[in-house]
PDB file of C-alpha atoms in Angstrom:
ATOM      1  CA  MET A  13     105.587  99.009 101.823  1.00 45.00           C
ATOM      2  CA  ALA A  14     106.536 102.571 102.787  1.00 44.00           C
ATOM      3  CA  ARG A  15     103.482 103.956 101.007  1.00 47.00           C
ATOM      4  CA  HIS A  16     101.200 101.467 102.804  1.00 46.00           C
ATOM      5  CA  LEU A  17     102.633 102.343 106.217  1.00 47.00           C
ATOM      6  CA  GLY A  18     102.272 106.032 105.494  1.00 45.00           C
ATOM      7  CA  GLU A  19      98.547 105.585 104.944  1.00 56.00           C
ATOM      8  CA  ASP A  20      97.948 104.702 108.607  1.00 64.00           C
ATOM      9  CA  PRO A  21      96.802 107.965 110.234  1.00 73.00           C
ATOM     10  CA  LEU A  22      99.477 108.154 112.934  1.00 79.00           C
ATOM     11  CA  VAL A  23     102.672 110.178 113.027  1.00 79.00           C
ATOM     12  CA  VAL A  24     104.824 107.116 113.708  1.00 77.00           C
ATOM     13  CA  SER A  25     103.575 105.643 110.410  1.00 82.00           C
ATOM     14  CA  ALA A  26     104.752 108.743 108.566  1.00 82.00           C
ATOM     15  CA  VAL A  27     108.139 108.492 110.274  1.00 79.00           C
ATOM     16  CA  ILE A  28     108.515 104.834 109.231  1.00 82.00           C
ATOM     17  CA  HIS A  29     107.413 105.743 105.716  1.00 83.00           C
ATOM     18  CA  ALA A  30     110.026 108.499 105.473  1.00 84.00           C
ATOM     19  CA  SER A  31     112.733 106.253 106.944  1.00 84.00           C
ATOM     20  CA  ILE A  32     112.114 103.525 104.361  1.00 88.00           C
ATOM     21  CA  GLU A  33     112.019 106.156 101.642  1.00 90.00           C
ATOM     22  CA  ARG A  34     115.434 107.360 102.776  1.00 89.00           C
ATOM     23  CA  GLN A  35     116.838 103.864 102.271  1.00 91.00           C
ATOM     24  CA  VAL A  36     115.402 103.715  98.753  1.00 94.00           C
ATOM     25  CA  LEU A  37     116.806 107.134  97.897  1.00 94.00           C
ATOM     26  CA  ASP A  38     120.226 106.352  99.339  1.00 92.00           C
ATOM     27  CA  ALA A  39     120.424 103.177  97.255  1.00 95.00           C
ATOM     28  CA  SER A  40     119.303 105.130  94.176  1.00 95.00           C
ATOM     29  CA  LEU A  41     122.040 107.711  94.706  1.00 94.00           C
ATOM     30  CA  ARG A  42     124.695 105.019  94.977  1.00 94.00           C
ATOM     31  CA  VAL A  43     123.452 103.283  91.811  1.00 95.00           C
ATOM     32  CA  LEU A  44     123.483 106.566  89.889  1.00 94.00           C
ATOM     33  CA  GLU A  45     127.058 107.213  90.978  1.00 92.00           C
ATOM     34  CA  ARG A  46     128.179 103.941  89.421  1.00 92.00           C
ATOM     35  CA  HIS A  47     126.001 103.929  86.316  1.00 92.00           C
ATOM     36  CA  SER A  48     125.266 107.553  85.412  1.00 89.00           C
ATOM     37  CA  ARG A  49     126.336 106.975  81.800  1.00 88.00           C
ATOM     38  CA  GLU A  50     123.948 104.084  81.227  1.00 92.00           C
ATOM     39  CA  PRO A  51     120.667 105.440  79.783  1.00 91.00           C
ATOM     40  CA  SER A  52     118.626 102.441  80.933  1.00 94.00           C
ATOM     41  CA  VAL A  53     119.776 102.903  84.532  1.00 94.00           C
ATOM     42  CA  VAL A  54     119.113 106.643  84.426  1.00 93.00           C
ATOM     43  CA  ALA A  55     115.635 105.958  83.042  1.00 94.00           C
ATOM     44  CA  GLY A  56     114.968 103.383  85.758  1.00 95.00           C
ATOM     45  CA  LEU A  57     116.043 105.733  88.535  1.00 95.00           C
ATOM     46  CA  SER A  58     113.916 108.499  87.055  1.00 94.00           C
ATOM     47  CA  LYS A  59     110.953 106.148  87.324  1.00 95.00           C
ATOM     48  CA  VAL A  60     111.832 105.323  90.935  1.00 94.00           C
ATOM     49  CA  LEU A  61     111.847 109.026  91.785  1.00 93.00           C
ATOM     50  CA  LYS A  62     108.542 109.535  90.004  1.00 93.00           C
ATOM     51  CA  ASP A  63     106.949 106.510  91.694  1.00 92.00           C
ATOM     52  CA  LEU A  64     107.867 107.850  95.122  1.00 89.00           C
ATOM     53  CA  GLY A  65     105.328 110.577  94.513  1.00 87.00           C
ATOM     54  CA  THR A  66     105.200 113.666  96.667  1.00 84.00           C
ATOM     55  CA  PRO A  67     107.008 113.856 100.017  1.00 85.00           C
ATOM     56  CA  THR A  68     105.213 112.571 103.107  1.00 81.00           C
ATOM     57  CA  ASP A  69     102.301 114.825 104.079  1.00 84.00           C
ATOM     58  CA  LEU A  70     102.091 114.921 107.870  1.00 84.00           C
ATOM     59  CA  ARG A  71      98.677 116.555 108.066  1.00 88.00           C
ATOM     60  CA  PRO A  72      96.519 113.389 107.753  1.00 88.00           C
ATOM     61  CA  ASN A  73      98.708 111.681 110.348  1.00 86.00           C
ATOM     62  CA  VAL A  74      98.487 114.575 112.787  1.00 86.00           C
ATOM     63  CA  ALA A  75      94.715 114.661 112.290  1.00 87.00           C
ATOM     64  CA  GLY A  76      94.676 110.943 113.091  1.00 86.00           C
ATOM     65  CA  GLU A  77      96.583 111.574 116.313  1.00 83.00           C
ATOM     66  CA  PHE A  78      93.989 114.176 117.308  1.00 82.00           C
ATOM     67  CA  VAL A  79      91.156 111.701 116.767  1.00 83.00           C
ATOM     68  CA  LEU A  80      93.018 108.907 118.575  1.00 80.00           C
ATOM     69  CA  SER A  81      93.753 111.130 121.584  1.00 77.00           C
ATOM     70  CA  HIS A  82      90.135 112.239 121.774  1.00 76.00           C
ATOM     71  CA  ARG A  83      88.804 108.695 121.442  1.00 74.00           C
ATOM     72  CA  THR A  84      91.226 107.350 124.045  1.00 72.00           C
ATOM     73  CA  CYS A  85      90.107 109.962 126.552  1.00 70.00           C
ATOM     74  CA  GLU A  86      86.468 109.145 125.760  1.00 68.00           C
ATOM     75  CA  VAL A  87      87.085 105.469 126.519  1.00 64.00           C
ATOM     76  CA  LEU A  88      88.806 106.361 129.777  1.00 62.00           C
ATOM     77  CA  GLY A  89      86.051 108.767 130.770  1.00 62.00           C
ATOM     78  CA  GLY A  90      84.006 107.626 133.759  1.00 62.00           C
ATOM     79  CA  LYS A  91      86.375 104.739 134.510  1.00 62.00           C
ATOM     80  CA  GLU A  92      88.133 106.439 137.419  1.00 56.00           C
ATOM     81  CA  THR A  93      86.133 104.766 140.212  1.00 60.00           C
ATOM     82  CA  GLU A  94      86.440 101.393 138.500  1.00 64.00           C
ATOM     83  CA  PHE A  95      90.196 101.897 138.239  1.00 57.00           C
ATOM     84  CA  LEU A  96      90.517 102.810 141.919  1.00 58.00           C
ATOM     85  CA  THR A  97      88.482  99.779 142.956  1.00 64.00           C
ATOM     86  CA  SER A  98      90.799  97.543 140.927  1.00 65.00           C
ATOM     87  CA  MET A  99      93.680  99.079 142.875  1.00 62.00           C
ATOM     88  CA  GLY A 100      92.151  97.925 146.160  1.00 65.00           C
ATOM     89  CA  ILE A 101      90.414 101.153 147.230  1.00 64.00           C
ATOM     90  CA  THR A 102      87.020  99.793 148.260  1.00 64.00           C
ATOM     91  CA  ASN A 103      85.756 102.596 150.503  1.00 65.00           C
ATOM     92  CA  VAL A 104      83.039 104.233 148.401  1.00 58.00           C
ATOM     93  CA  ASP A 105      83.511 107.779 149.702  1.00 58.00           C
ATOM     94  CA  GLU A 106      87.283 107.643 149.334  1.00 60.00           C
ATOM     95  CA  ALA A 107      86.977 106.180 145.842  1.00 58.00           C
ATOM     96  CA  ARG A 108      84.573 108.936 144.804  1.00 59.00           C
ATOM     97  CA  PHE A 109      86.829 111.631 146.230  1.00 55.00           C
ATOM     98  CA  ARG A 110      89.880 110.294 144.454  1.00 58.00           C
ATOM     99  CA  SER A 111      87.985 109.724 141.222  1.00 57.00           C
ATOM    100  CA  LEU A 112      87.053 113.408 141.114  1.00 58.00           C
ATOM    101  CA  ARG A 113      90.727 114.283 141.217  1.00 60.00           C
ATOM    102  CA  LEU A 114      91.571 111.690 138.563  1.00 63.00           C
ATOM    103  CA  THR A 115      88.754 113.009 136.393  1.00 69.00           C
ATOM    104  CA  TRP A 116      90.169 116.519 136.603  1.00 64.00           C
ATOM    105  CA  VAL A 117      93.670 115.291 135.706  1.00 66.00           C
ATOM    106  CA  ARG A 118      92.349 113.257 132.773  1.00 68.00           C
ATOM    107  CA  GLN A 119      90.332 116.159 131.427  1.00 74.00           C
ATOM    108  CA  ALA A 120      93.273 118.537 131.793  1.00 73.00           C
ATOM    109  CA  ASN A 121      95.561 116.143 129.924  1.00 73.00           C
ATOM    110  CA  GLU A 122      92.929 115.615 127.253  1.00 77.00           C
ATOM    111  CA  ALA A 123      92.603 119.353 126.696  1.00 80.00           C
ATOM    112  CA  THR A 124      96.375 119.750 126.461  1.00 80.00           C
ATOM    113  CA  LEU A 125      96.842 116.824 124.081  1.00 79.00           C
ATOM    114  CA  LEU A 126      94.080 118.007 121.790  1.00 83.00           C
ATOM    115  CA  LYS A 127      95.456 121.543 121.889  1.00 83.00           C
ATOM    116  CA  PHE A 128      98.845 120.237 120.820  1.00 84.00           C
ATOM    117  CA  TRP A 129      97.573 118.197 117.857  1.00 86.00           C
ATOM    118  CA  ARG A 130      95.140 120.904 116.750  1.00 87.00           C
ATOM    119  CA  THR A 131      97.846 123.584 116.837  1.00 89.00           C
ATOM    120  CA  TYR A 132     100.255 121.309 115.017  1.00 87.00           C
ATOM    121  CA  TYR A 133      97.739 120.474 112.293  1.00 90.00           C
ATOM    122  CA  GLU A 134      96.708 124.082 111.712  1.00 91.00           C
ATOM    123  CA  ALA A 135     100.338 125.231 111.539  1.00 91.00           C
ATOM    124  CA  LEU A 136     101.554 122.544 109.128  1.00 90.00           C
ATOM    125  CA  PRO A 137     102.066 123.777 105.556  1.00 88.00           C
ATOM    126  CA  LYS A 138      99.844 122.305 102.874  1.00 88.00           C
ATOM    127  CA  ASP A 139     102.963 121.702 100.809  1.00 86.00           C
ATOM    128  CA  PRO A 140     104.825 118.656 102.263  1.00 84.00           C
ATOM    129  CA  ASP A 141     107.975 119.850 100.491  1.00 81.00           C
ATOM    130  CA  ASP A 142     108.130 122.927 102.729  1.00 82.00           C
ATOM    131  CA  VAL A 143     110.772 121.795 105.235  1.00 78.00           C
ATOM    132  CA  SER A 144     111.048 125.108 107.063  1.00 79.00           C
ATOM    133  CA  GLY A 145     107.269 125.188 107.421  1.00 83.00           C
ATOM    134  CA  ILE A 146     107.246 121.702 108.966  1.00 82.00           C
ATOM    135  CA  GLU A 147     109.879 122.734 111.484  1.00 79.00           C
ATOM    136  CA  ALA A 148     108.039 125.956 112.342  1.00 84.00           C
ATOM    137  CA  ALA A 149     104.788 124.026 112.868  1.00 85.00           C
ATOM    138  CA  ALA A 150     106.469 121.669 115.327  1.00 81.00           C
ATOM    139  CA  GLU A 151     107.894 124.581 117.284  1.00 82.00           C
ATOM    140  CA  GLN A 152     104.513 126.302 117.379  1.00 86.00           C
ATOM    141  CA  ALA A 153     102.827 123.135 118.646  1.00 82.00           C
ATOM    142  CA  LYS A 154     105.445 122.635 121.348  1.00 79.00           C
ATOM    143  CA  LYS A 155     105.083 126.222 122.530  1.00 82.00           C
ATOM    144  CA  ALA A 156     101.338 125.673 122.870  1.00 79.00           C
ATOM    145  CA  ILE A 157     101.948 123.097 125.628  1.00 76.00           C
ATOM    146  CA  ALA A 158     105.287 124.310 126.979  1.00 72.00           C
ATOM    147  CA  ASP A 159     103.969 124.371 130.561  1.00 67.00           C
ATOM    148  CA  ALA A 160     102.260 120.986 130.383  1.00 64.00           C
ATOM    149  CA  SER A 161     102.930 117.994 132.616  1.00 60.00           C
ATOM    150  CA  GLY A 162     102.113 114.278 132.535  1.00 58.00           C
ATOM    151  CA  PRO A 163     101.451 112.622 129.152  1.00 59.00           C
ATOM    152  CA  ALA A 164     101.452 115.970 127.380  1.00 58.00           C
ATOM    153  CA  ARG A 165     104.909 116.751 128.739  1.00 59.00           C
ATOM    154  CA  PHE A 166     106.166 113.407 127.473  1.00 60.00           C
ATOM    155  CA  LEU A 167     104.773 114.321 124.065  1.00 59.00           C
ATOM    156  CA  TYR A 168     106.528 117.681 124.211  1.00 57.00           C
ATOM    157  CA  ASP A 169     109.865 116.026 124.990  1.00 57.00           C
ATOM    158  CA  GLN A 170     109.533 113.377 122.265  1.00 57.00           C
ATOM    159  CA  ILE A 171     108.114 115.391 119.386  1.00 60.00           C
ATOM    160  CA  SER A 172     111.528 116.769 118.393  1.00 55.00           C
ATOM    161  CA  LEU A 173     112.699 113.240 117.593  1.00 53.00           C
ATOM    162  CA  PHE A 174     110.813 113.375 114.325  1.00 52.00           C
ATOM    163  CA  THR A 175     110.093 117.032 113.664  1.00 51.00           C
ATOM    164  CA  ASP A 176     113.216 119.108 114.304  1.00 51.00           C
ATOM    165  CA  THR A 177     115.057 119.717 111.048  1.00 44.00           C
ATOM    166  CA  ASN A 178     118.364 118.481 112.455  1.00 47.00           C
ATOM    167  CA  ASP A 179     116.868 115.108 113.395  1.00 56.00           C
ATOM    168  CA  HIS A 180     113.713 114.246 111.555  1.00 65.00           C
ATOM    169  CA  PRO A 181     113.751 111.932 108.528  1.00 75.00           C
ATOM    170  CA  PHE A 182     111.531 114.168 106.393  1.00 81.00           C
ATOM    171  CA  ALA A 183     114.175 116.811 105.678  1.00 83.00           C
ATOM    172  CA  THR A 184     116.766 114.132 104.908  1.00 87.00           C
ATOM    173  CA  ALA A 185     114.442 112.405 102.447  1.00 89.00           C
ATOM    174  CA  ILE A 186     113.680 115.724 100.757  1.00 90.00           C
ATOM    175  CA  ALA A 187     117.398 116.531 100.509  1.00 90.00           C
ATOM    176  CA  GLN A 188     118.026 113.110  98.957  1.00 92.00           C
ATOM    177  CA  ARG A 189     115.201 113.657  96.475  1.00 93.00           C
ATOM    178  CA  ARG A 190     116.660 116.983  95.398  1.00 92.00           C
ATOM    179  CA  VAL A 191     120.203 115.656  95.068  1.00 93.00           C
ATOM    180  CA  LEU A 192     118.962 112.657  93.079  1.00 94.00           C
ATOM    181  CA  LYS A 193     116.869 114.838  90.791  1.00 92.00           C
ATOM    182  CA  ALA A 194     119.817 117.165  90.163  1.00 91.00           C
ATOM    183  CA  GLY A 195     122.079 114.172  89.499  1.00 91.00           C
ATOM    184  CA  LEU A 196     119.613 112.701  87.026  1.00 92.00           C
ATOM    185  CA  THR A 197     119.342 116.072  85.292  1.00 88.00           C
ATOM    186  CA  PHE A 198     123.093 116.130  84.725  1.00 85.00           C
ATOM    187  CA  ALA A 199     123.211 112.444  83.789  1.00 86.00           C
ATOM    188  CA  LYS A 200     120.700 113.163  81.031  1.00 83.00           C
ATOM    189  CA  GLY A 201     122.935 115.949  79.749  1.00 78.00           C
ATOM    190  CA  LEU A 202     120.405 118.644  80.574  1.00 71.00           C
ATOM    191  CA  VAL A 203     121.108 122.137  81.843  1.00 66.00           C
ATOM    192  CA  ARG A 204     121.914 122.758  85.464  1.00 68.00           C
ATOM    193  CA  PRO A 205     118.765 123.187  87.598  1.00 68.00           C
ATOM    194  CA  ASP A 206     117.839 126.759  88.450  1.00 70.00           C
ATOM    195  CA  PRO A 207     119.618 127.449  91.778  1.00 66.00           C
ATOM    196  CA  ALA A 208     116.842 129.867  92.729  1.00 66.00           C
ATOM    197  CA  SER A 209     114.116 127.224  92.530  1.00 75.00           C
ATOM    198  CA  ARG A 210     112.897 125.554  95.701  1.00 75.00           C
ATOM    199  CA  GLU A 211     113.750 122.122  94.310  1.00 78.00           C
ATOM    200  CA  SER A 212     117.379 123.238  94.217  1.00 83.00           C
ATOM    201  CA  ARG A 213     117.328 124.475  97.796  1.00 87.00           C
ATOM    202  CA  ASP A 214     119.228 122.621 100.503  1.00 87.00           C
ATOM    203  CA  PRO A 215     116.861 121.769 103.401  1.00 84.00           C
ATOM    204  CA  PHE A 216     119.817 121.869 105.792  1.00 83.00           C
ATOM    205  CA  GLY A 217     121.504 124.995 104.452  1.00 77.00           C
ATOM    206  CA  ASN A 218     120.689 128.621 103.785  1.00 77.00           C
ATOM    207  CA  GLY A 219     120.897 128.369 100.017  1.00 86.00           C
ATOM    208  CA  PRO A 220     120.876 125.988  97.061  1.00 89.00           C
ATOM    209  CA  LEU A 221     122.503 122.566  96.866  1.00 91.00           C
ATOM    210  CA  LYS A 222     126.280 122.718  96.574  1.00 90.00           C
ATOM    211  CA  TYR A 223     128.300 121.865  93.469  1.00 88.00           C
ATOM    212  CA  ALA A 224     132.000 121.055  93.214  1.00 86.00           C
ATOM    213  CA  SER A 225     134.343 119.573  90.588  1.00 82.00           C
ATOM    214  CA  PRO A 226     136.930 117.389  92.332  1.00 76.00           C
ATOM    215  CA  GLY A 227     139.254 115.476  90.019  1.00 77.00           C
ATOM    216  CA  GLY A 228     137.204 116.212  86.932  1.00 78.00           C
ATOM    217  CA  ASN A 229     133.993 114.845  88.433  1.00 86.00           C
ATOM    218  CA  LEU A 230     130.805 116.626  89.404  1.00 87.00           C
ATOM    219  CA  ARG A 231     129.818 116.582  93.064  1.00 90.00           C
ATOM    220  CA  ILE A 232     126.289 117.585  94.083  1.00 91.00           C
ATOM    221  CA  TYR A 233     125.485 117.674  97.770  1.00 91.00           C
ATOM    222  CA  SER A 234     123.514 118.960 100.716  1.00 91.00           C
ATOM    223  CA  VAL A 235     125.467 120.171 103.738  1.00 89.00           C
ATOM    224  CA  GLY A 236     123.687 117.505 105.780  1.00 84.00           C
ATOM    225  CA  LEU A 237     122.476 117.241 109.344  1.00 78.00           C
ATOM    226  CA  ASP A 238     125.159 119.415 110.939  1.00 78.00           C
ATOM    227  CA  GLY A 239     124.491 122.307 108.555  1.00 81.00           C
ATOM    228  CA  LYS A 240     128.211 122.665 107.766  1.00 85.00           C
ATOM    229  CA  ASP A 241     129.704 122.591 104.289  1.00 87.00           C
ATOM    230  CA  ASP A 242     132.376 119.887 104.312  1.00 86.00           C
ATOM    231  CA  GLY A 243     132.915 119.946 100.567  1.00 85.00           C
ATOM    232  CA  GLY A 244     130.652 116.982  99.942  1.00 84.00           C
ATOM    233  CA  ASP A 245     132.469 114.652 102.328  1.00 84.00           C
ATOM    234  CA  ARG A 246     130.559 111.363 102.259  1.00 79.00           C
ATOM    235  CA  LYS A 247     130.578 110.970 106.047  1.00 81.00           C
ATOM    236  CA  ARG A 248     129.411 114.505 106.825  1.00 82.00           C
ATOM    237  CA  ASP A 249     127.469 115.777 103.833  1.00 88.00           C
ATOM    238  CA  LEU A 250     124.722 114.174 101.795  1.00 88.00           C
ATOM    239  CA  GLY A 251     125.532 113.951  98.124  1.00 91.00           C
ATOM    240  CA  ILE A 252     126.589 112.229  94.962  1.00 91.00           C
ATOM    241  CA  GLU A 253     129.636 112.327  92.673  1.00 90.00           C
ATOM    242  CA  LEU A 254     129.330 111.751  88.923  1.00 89.00           C
ATOM    243  CA  PRO A 255     131.589 111.957  85.875  1.00 86.00           C
ATOM    244  CA  TYR A 256     131.311 115.531  84.626  1.00 77.00           C
ATOM    245  CA  PRO A 257     128.954 115.682  81.603  1.00 68.00           C
ATOM    246  CA  SER A 258     131.028 116.396  78.501  1.00 65.00           C
ATOM    247  CA  ASN A 259     128.417 118.713  76.990  1.00 58.00           C
ATOM    248  CA  LEU A 260     128.328 121.096  79.956  1.00 60.00           C
ATOM    249  CA  LYS A 261     130.731 123.866  80.882  1.00 60.00           C
ATOM    250  CA  ARG A 262     132.528 123.588  84.182  1.00 56.00           C
TER     251      ARG A 262
END
């Protein structure tokens, strides 16, 4: 379902896709916590992670928004006089005068909207796993229309709901993926992932995922939305706690 929704070329589809993916990943983390020593469960969760594929790529969706904005403005083009007449303005000269002003406003908004989506698309990283690049692209796009008004201003105000690292679902899903992958690595009795690799990096922190050993267990976590290390606290951080693998040194 999430994959199907993500195929629709609109940003909201990508957001829904990522949100559903987060639910799947959260459930997978909880299952691994309870059954990390059961090979069949570990194998099943490994397949789930593989089937999720790569993280959501925003570029096709942003390109779709560009096309939709352009097409919408095309449909509205030349309809100003008709709109004014429907509003009860029947004087031809007055309608023409007002339509010129509406035309200018529409064209200005169209230019701003298209500038936003074009800037956003060009700034987005080709690698959907690049969280910092996604955040930087959103900031660059917002700066491109910082002085806008009307529909473009509404877009500017709303875009942070799904692009800022501290809010958007993409970084959370990526953090969950990385925690789950690290947990599966330990559950399989393999070596600890290279902390210098990008897959070990915490999207919400300034370094790799955190590790702790409370009560003889192994805790793997991201510092979460607030960016603060709370020791893997379930309510504040984003992580998993497993029995410590017997074949690995603490």
